[in-house]
Amino acid sequence: TQLLEQSPQFLSIQEGENLTVYCNSSSVFSSLQWYRQEPGEGPVLLVTVVTGGEVKKLKRLTFQFGDARKDSSLHITAAQPGDTGLYLCAGAGMKTSYDKVIFGPGTSLSVIP
Amino acid sequence: DSGVTQTPKHLITATGQRVTLRCSPRSGDLSVYWYQQSLDQGLQFLIQYYNGEERAKGNILERFSAQQFPDLHSELNLSSLELGDSALYFCASSGSLDFPGVNYGYTFGSGTRLTVV
C-alpha cells in the first residue's frame, strides 16, 4: 500500500517568514503533485513534478522532487496571508497515466498578518 | 470556476436515506474521480471512471455506487446513509495524454457537503 506522509501537520507563521513543507513516502511515484485547498473548496493544483531532482518555481513557491522520486518539498519565501490554506501532496503510481493518485494528510498553514 | 461542476453544493438528509451526487467534468476530460474528505480521514479515493468504464476502485463502501454516462457526467449514489457518511465529497477530472504513463494532476470541483442527521 502506498502511503504519503507530510510534515509538519500544522504551521503558524508571521507574514514575511520562510517555510518548508515536506512530503515523504517509501514508494516511488511517476509524478508528484502539490495542491492548495481553502476551507469549503476543492483542492487546486499548484504544480506537478515528474523527473527526479526536478525543481519548479511558482512565484514565491519552490517545489522539489527527490532524486529517487519518493519525496518532495515545498518552500515558500516571504509568506503572505493569501498563502494560508491546506497544502496537499499527491503521488501518482507507476502503472498508467490514469493510475489513481494517493493524497497525503496535508499541512495546514496559517500566515498571520 | 475550475470547469468541474458539482451539484448540489449542500445536502442534508436523514440516516437510512439515499442521495445522488452529480459531477460534470471539465470539457475534454475523459476521467472522473470521486473522493471523500472528512476531518479525521483526509482525502480518500473512492472510485475512478474513464470514458464510461470503471477504471479503479478505492475504499468505496458497498452502499455506495457510481457510474459515468455517455456524455461523461458522473453520479455517485450513496444509500442506507449513516452518520459517519457525513463528509465533503469531491469530484475531479483529468484527461491529459501529453506524456503516456504520467498523471499531470486533477481539476477538482468545489464539492458537495453531505450532512446526515
mmCIF file of C-alpha atoms in Angstrom:
data_model
loop_
_atom_site.group_PDB
_atom_site.id
_atom_site.type_symbol
_atom_site.label_atom_id
_atom_site.label_comp_id
_atom_site.label_asym_id
_atom_site.label_seq_id
_atom_site.Cartn_x
_atom_site.Cartn_y
_atom_site.Cartn_z
ATOM 1 C CA THR A 1 0.000 0.000 0.000
ATOM 2 C CA GLN A 2 1.350 3.376 -0.998
ATOM 3 C CA LEU A 3 1.326 5.984 1.758
ATOM 4 C CA LEU A 4 2.343 9.622 1.804
ATOM 5 C CA GLU A 5 3.374 11.448 4.947
ATOM 6 C CA GLN A 6 3.510 15.210 5.310
ATOM 7 C CA SER A 7 5.233 17.348 7.879
ATOM 8 C CA PRO A 8 4.579 19.452 9.724
ATOM 9 C CA GLN A 9 0.876 18.812 10.193
ATOM 10 C CA PHE A 10 0.219 22.387 11.315
ATOM 11 C CA LEU A 11 2.251 25.541 10.792
ATOM 12 C CA SER A 12 1.524 29.051 12.011
ATOM 13 C CA ILE A 13 3.965 31.770 10.991
ATOM 14 C CA GLN A 14 4.195 35.541 10.715
ATOM 15 C CA GLU A 15 3.892 37.318 7.405
ATOM 16 C CA GLY A 16 7.278 37.613 5.703
ATOM 17 C CA GLU A 17 8.775 34.419 7.148
ATOM 18 C CA ASN A 18 10.021 31.496 5.067
ATOM 19 C CA LEU A 19 8.823 27.928 5.467
ATOM 20 C CA THR A 20 9.286 24.444 4.080
ATOM 21 C CA VAL A 21 6.750 21.638 3.946
ATOM 22 C CA TYR A 22 7.815 18.043 3.383
ATOM 23 C CA CYS A 23 6.167 15.102 1.684
ATOM 24 C CA ASN A 24 7.680 11.629 2.138
ATOM 25 C CA SER A 25 6.973 8.083 1.081
ATOM 26 C CA SER A 26 8.679 4.716 0.804
ATOM 27 C CA SER A 27 7.132 4.305 -2.650
ATOM 28 C CA VAL A 28 8.381 5.566 -5.985
ATOM 29 C CA PHE A 29 5.983 7.770 -7.914
ATOM 30 C CA SER A 30 5.739 8.554 -11.604
ATOM 31 C CA SER A 31 4.727 12.095 -10.715
ATOM 32 C CA LEU A 32 4.016 14.108 -7.619
ATOM 33 C CA GLN A 33 1.549 16.949 -7.370
ATOM 34 C CA TRP A 34 1.018 19.763 -4.898
ATOM 35 C CA TYR A 35 -2.401 21.242 -4.248
ATOM 36 C CA ARG A 36 -3.690 24.067 -2.067
ATOM 37 C CA GLN A 37 -7.142 23.822 -0.564
ATOM 38 C CA GLU A 38 -9.101 26.597 1.111
ATOM 39 C CA PRO A 39 -11.954 25.866 3.550
ATOM 40 C CA GLY A 40 -15.106 24.640 1.823
ATOM 41 C CA GLU A 41 -13.438 24.487 -1.579
ATOM 42 C CA GLY A 42 -11.824 21.802 -3.678
ATOM 43 C CA PRO A 43 -8.049 21.392 -3.915
ATOM 44 C CA VAL A 44 -6.395 23.495 -6.602
ATOM 45 C CA LEU A 45 -3.410 22.069 -8.458
ATOM 46 C CA LEU A 46 -0.258 24.158 -7.974
ATOM 47 C CA VAL A 47 2.383 22.089 -9.727
ATOM 48 C CA THR A 48 3.302 18.624 -10.988
ATOM 49 C CA VAL A 49 6.871 17.332 -10.837
ATOM 50 C CA VAL A 50 7.893 14.367 -12.902
ATOM 51 C CA THR A 51 11.666 13.988 -13.092
ATOM 52 C CA GLY A 52 13.819 13.017 -10.107
ATOM 53 C CA GLY A 53 15.649 16.096 -8.812
ATOM 54 C CA GLU A 54 13.338 18.442 -10.684
ATOM 55 C CA VAL A 55 12.836 21.940 -9.266
ATOM 56 C CA LYS A 56 9.897 24.133 -10.244
ATOM 57 C CA LYS A 57 9.175 27.680 -9.183
ATOM 58 C CA LEU A 58 5.814 29.388 -8.992
ATOM 59 C CA LYS A 59 6.410 32.980 -7.881
ATOM 60 C CA ARG A 60 7.433 32.674 -4.192
ATOM 61 C CA LEU A 61 6.847 28.898 -4.114
ATOM 62 C CA THR A 62 9.626 26.436 -4.929
ATOM 63 C CA PHE A 63 8.869 22.755 -5.405
ATOM 64 C CA GLN A 64 11.458 19.995 -5.497
ATOM 65 C CA PHE A 65 11.110 16.318 -6.373
ATOM 66 C CA GLY A 66 13.578 13.987 -4.686
ATOM 67 C CA ASP A 67 16.203 12.247 -6.794
ATOM 68 C CA ALA A 68 14.620 8.849 -6.075
ATOM 69 C CA ARG A 69 11.096 10.198 -6.751
ATOM 70 C CA LYS A 70 9.941 9.191 -3.260
ATOM 71 C CA ASP A 71 9.753 12.606 -1.632
ATOM 72 C CA SER A 72 9.154 16.261 -2.317
ATOM 73 C CA SER A 73 9.362 19.618 -0.613
ATOM 74 C CA LEU A 74 7.555 22.920 -0.944
ATOM 75 C CA HIS A 75 9.374 26.071 0.118
ATOM 76 C CA ILE A 76 7.568 29.384 0.458
ATOM 77 C CA THR A 77 9.595 32.579 0.615
ATOM 78 C CA ALA A 78 8.234 35.648 2.398
ATOM 79 C CA ALA A 79 4.874 34.102 3.198
ATOM 80 C CA GLN A 80 1.743 36.212 2.716
ATOM 81 C CA PRO A 81 -1.689 35.864 4.368
ATOM 82 C CA GLY A 82 -3.003 34.735 0.984
ATOM 83 C CA ASP A 83 -0.798 31.641 1.281
ATOM 84 C CA THR A 84 -2.979 30.393 4.135
ATOM 85 C CA GLY A 85 -4.575 27.044 3.390
ATOM 86 C CA LEU A 86 -4.175 23.277 3.418
ATOM 87 C CA TYR A 87 -1.268 22.072 1.303
ATOM 88 C CA LEU A 88 -1.666 18.570 -0.039
ATOM 89 C CA CYS A 89 0.900 16.476 -1.830
ATOM 90 C CA ALA A 90 -0.283 13.650 -4.042
ATOM 91 C CA GLY A 91 1.644 10.854 -5.690
ATOM 92 C CA ALA A 92 0.690 9.053 -8.863
ATOM 93 C CA GLY A 93 1.596 5.396 -9.230
ATOM 94 C CA MET A 94 3.751 3.821 -11.864
ATOM 95 C CA LYS A 95 1.172 1.788 -13.740
ATOM 96 C CA THR A 96 -0.591 4.041 -16.218
ATOM 97 C CA SER A 97 -1.304 7.692 -16.754
ATOM 98 C CA TYR A 98 -4.672 7.088 -15.123
ATOM 99 C CA ASP A 99 -3.466 5.273 -12.054
ATOM 100 C CA LYS A 100 -5.180 6.637 -9.008
ATOM 101 C CA VAL A 101 -3.438 9.345 -7.062
ATOM 102 C CA ILE A 102 -2.704 8.953 -3.361
ATOM 103 C CA PHE A 103 -3.033 12.070 -1.236
ATOM 104 C CA GLY A 104 -1.064 12.917 1.848
ATOM 105 C CA PRO A 105 -2.867 14.130 5.004
ATOM 106 C CA GLY A 106 -1.927 17.747 4.330
ATOM 107 C CA THR A 107 -0.137 20.604 6.069
ATOM 108 C CA SER A 108 -2.384 23.326 7.404
ATOM 109 C CA LEU A 109 -0.623 26.680 7.020
ATOM 110 C CA SER A 110 -1.718 29.853 8.721
ATOM 111 C CA VAL A 111 0.085 33.103 7.871
ATOM 112 C CA ILE A 112 -0.582 35.819 10.415
ATOM 113 C CA PRO A 113 -0.512 39.448 9.185
ATOM 114 C CA ASP B 1 -14.526 28.338 -11.781
ATOM 115 C CA SER B 2 -12.423 25.191 -12.258
ATOM 116 C CA GLY B 3 -14.598 23.799 -15.038
ATOM 117 C CA VAL B 4 -15.713 20.819 -12.925
ATOM 118 C CA THR B 5 -19.310 21.268 -11.789
ATOM 119 C CA GLN B 6 -20.730 19.507 -8.770
ATOM 120 C CA THR B 7 -24.322 19.589 -7.584
ATOM 121 C CA PRO B 8 -25.768 20.046 -5.086
ATOM 122 C CA LYS B 9 -23.345 22.125 -3.026
ATOM 123 C CA HIS B 10 -25.005 21.194 0.251
ATOM 124 C CA LEU B 11 -27.176 18.233 1.168
ATOM 125 C CA ILE B 12 -28.817 17.435 4.487
ATOM 126 C CA THR B 13 -30.570 14.110 4.843
ATOM 127 C CA ALA B 14 -31.621 11.583 7.441
ATOM 128 C CA THR B 15 -29.995 8.271 8.300
ATOM 129 C CA GLY B 16 -31.138 5.400 6.110
ATOM 130 C CA GLN B 17 -31.846 7.628 3.135
ATOM 131 C CA ARG B 18 -30.328 7.572 -0.358
ATOM 132 C CA VAL B 19 -28.804 10.522 -2.193
ATOM 133 C CA THR B 20 -27.245 11.142 -5.597
ATOM 134 C CA LEU B 21 -24.335 13.493 -6.165
ATOM 135 C CA ARG B 22 -23.682 14.757 -9.657
ATOM 136 C CA CYS B 23 -20.495 15.797 -11.415
ATOM 137 C CA SER B 24 -19.788 17.266 -14.834
ATOM 138 C CA PRO B 25 -16.106 17.039 -15.733
ATOM 139 C CA ARG B 26 -14.042 19.754 -17.361
ATOM 140 C CA SER B 27 -14.637 19.944 -21.090
ATOM 141 C CA GLY B 28 -12.483 17.382 -22.886
ATOM 142 C CA ASP B 29 -11.593 15.364 -19.800
ATOM 143 C CA LEU B 30 -12.441 11.675 -20.007
ATOM 144 C CA SER B 31 -11.580 10.578 -16.469
ATOM 145 C CA VAL B 32 -13.704 11.264 -13.429
ATOM 146 C CA TYR B 33 -12.615 10.535 -9.874
ATOM 147 C CA TRP B 34 -14.634 10.639 -6.676
ATOM 148 C CA TYR B 35 -13.057 11.471 -3.323
ATOM 149 C CA GLN B 36 -14.400 11.670 0.197
ATOM 150 C CA GLN B 37 -12.878 14.143 2.639
ATOM 151 C CA SER B 38 -13.545 14.091 6.345
ATOM 152 C CA LEU B 39 -11.657 15.730 9.207
ATOM 153 C CA ASP B 40 -10.212 12.509 10.555
ATOM 154 C CA GLN B 41 -9.602 10.636 7.285
ATOM 155 C CA GLY B 42 -8.292 13.262 4.920
ATOM 156 C CA LEU B 43 -8.905 12.929 1.187
ATOM 157 C CA GLN B 44 -9.839 9.310 0.414
ATOM 158 C CA PHE B 45 -10.117 7.939 -3.113
ATOM 159 C CA LEU B 46 -13.426 6.228 -3.817
ATOM 160 C CA ILE B 47 -13.637 5.340 -7.496
ATOM 161 C CA GLN B 48 -12.464 6.309 -10.988
ATOM 162 C CA TYR B 49 -14.221 6.169 -14.335
ATOM 163 C CA TYR B 50 -12.636 6.615 -17.733
ATOM 164 C CA ASN B 51 -14.809 7.212 -20.772
ATOM 165 C CA GLY B 52 -17.757 5.412 -19.223
ATOM 166 C CA GLU B 53 -15.925 2.452 -17.756
ATOM 167 C CA GLU B 54 -14.864 1.814 -14.179
ATOM 168 C CA ARG B 55 -11.062 2.011 -14.055
ATOM 169 C CA ALA B 56 -10.059 1.842 -10.408
ATOM 170 C CA LYS B 57 -11.658 1.365 -7.029
ATOM 171 C CA GLY B 58 -10.520 2.639 -3.688
ATOM 172 C CA ASN B 59 -12.103 2.468 -0.260
ATOM 173 C CA ILE B 60 -15.655 2.644 -1.538
ATOM 174 C CA LEU B 61 -18.335 1.062 0.633
ATOM 175 C CA GLU B 62 -20.775 -1.450 -0.849
ATOM 176 C CA ARG B 63 -23.569 1.010 0.000
ATOM 177 C CA PHE B 64 -22.000 3.450 -2.451
ATOM 178 C CA SER B 65 -22.035 3.144 -6.230
ATOM 179 C CA ALA B 66 -21.169 5.330 -9.165
ATOM 180 C CA GLN B 67 -21.450 5.500 -12.909
ATOM 181 C CA GLN B 68 -20.281 7.635 -15.802
ATOM 182 C CA PHE B 69 -22.721 8.354 -18.593
ATOM 183 C CA PRO B 70 -22.101 8.687 -22.363
ATOM 184 C CA ASP B 71 -21.967 12.482 -22.038
ATOM 185 C CA LEU B 72 -19.187 11.877 -19.447
ATOM 186 C CA HIS B 73 -21.014 13.277 -16.470
ATOM 187 C CA SER B 74 -20.903 11.071 -13.407
ATOM 188 C CA GLU B 75 -23.137 10.313 -10.474
ATOM 189 C CA LEU B 76 -22.240 8.975 -7.046
ATOM 190 C CA ASN B 77 -25.072 7.179 -5.272
ATOM 191 C CA LEU B 78 -24.951 6.834 -1.509
ATOM 192 C CA SER B 79 -27.559 4.615 0.133
ATOM 193 C CA SER B 80 -28.532 3.486 3.633
ATOM 194 C CA LEU B 81 -26.782 6.586 4.883
ATOM 195 C CA GLU B 82 -25.150 6.606 8.298
ATOM 196 C CA LEU B 83 -23.991 9.493 10.467
ATOM 197 C CA GLY B 84 -20.402 8.603 9.607
ATOM 198 C CA ASP B 85 -21.027 9.263 5.923
ATOM 199 C CA SER B 86 -21.176 12.983 6.649
ATOM 200 C CA ALA B 87 -18.287 14.485 4.726
ATOM 201 C CA LEU B 88 -17.241 16.565 1.759
ATOM 202 C CA TYR B 89 -17.467 14.635 -1.499
ATOM 203 C CA PHE B 90 -15.279 15.846 -4.333
ATOM 204 C CA CYS B 91 -15.290 15.024 -7.986
ATOM 205 C CA ALA B 92 -12.147 15.565 -10.030
ATOM 206 C CA SER B 93 -11.391 15.137 -13.693
ATOM 207 C CA SER B 94 -8.328 14.657 -15.830
ATOM 208 C CA GLY B 95 -7.569 13.756 -19.369
ATOM 209 C CA SER B 96 -4.067 14.768 -20.321
ATOM 210 C CA LEU B 97 -2.368 12.394 -22.691
ATOM 211 C CA ASP B 98 0.592 14.701 -23.233
ATOM 212 C CA PHE B 99 3.029 12.145 -21.911
ATOM 213 C CA PRO B 100 1.947 8.493 -21.705
ATOM 214 C CA GLY B 101 2.381 6.990 -18.248
ATOM 215 C CA VAL B 102 2.340 10.299 -16.370
ATOM 216 C CA ASN B 103 -0.547 11.732 -14.414
ATOM 217 C CA TYR B 104 -0.281 15.503 -14.578
ATOM 218 C CA GLY B 105 -2.903 16.179 -11.947
ATOM 219 C CA TYR B 106 -6.559 16.695 -11.414
ATOM 220 C CA THR B 107 -9.049 19.514 -11.627
ATOM 221 C CA PHE B 108 -11.383 19.391 -8.651
ATOM 222 C CA GLY B 109 -14.910 20.633 -8.306
ATOM 223 C CA SER B 110 -15.986 22.668 -5.297
ATOM 224 C CA GLY B 111 -17.534 19.636 -3.650
ATOM 225 C CA THR B 112 -20.820 18.547 -2.099
ATOM 226 C CA ARG B 113 -21.098 18.854 1.659
ATOM 227 C CA LEU B 114 -23.245 15.969 2.884
ATOM 228 C CA THR B 115 -24.685 16.085 6.375
ATOM 229 C CA VAL B 116 -26.505 13.018 7.664
ATOM 230 C CA VAL B 117 -28.694 13.687 10.692
#
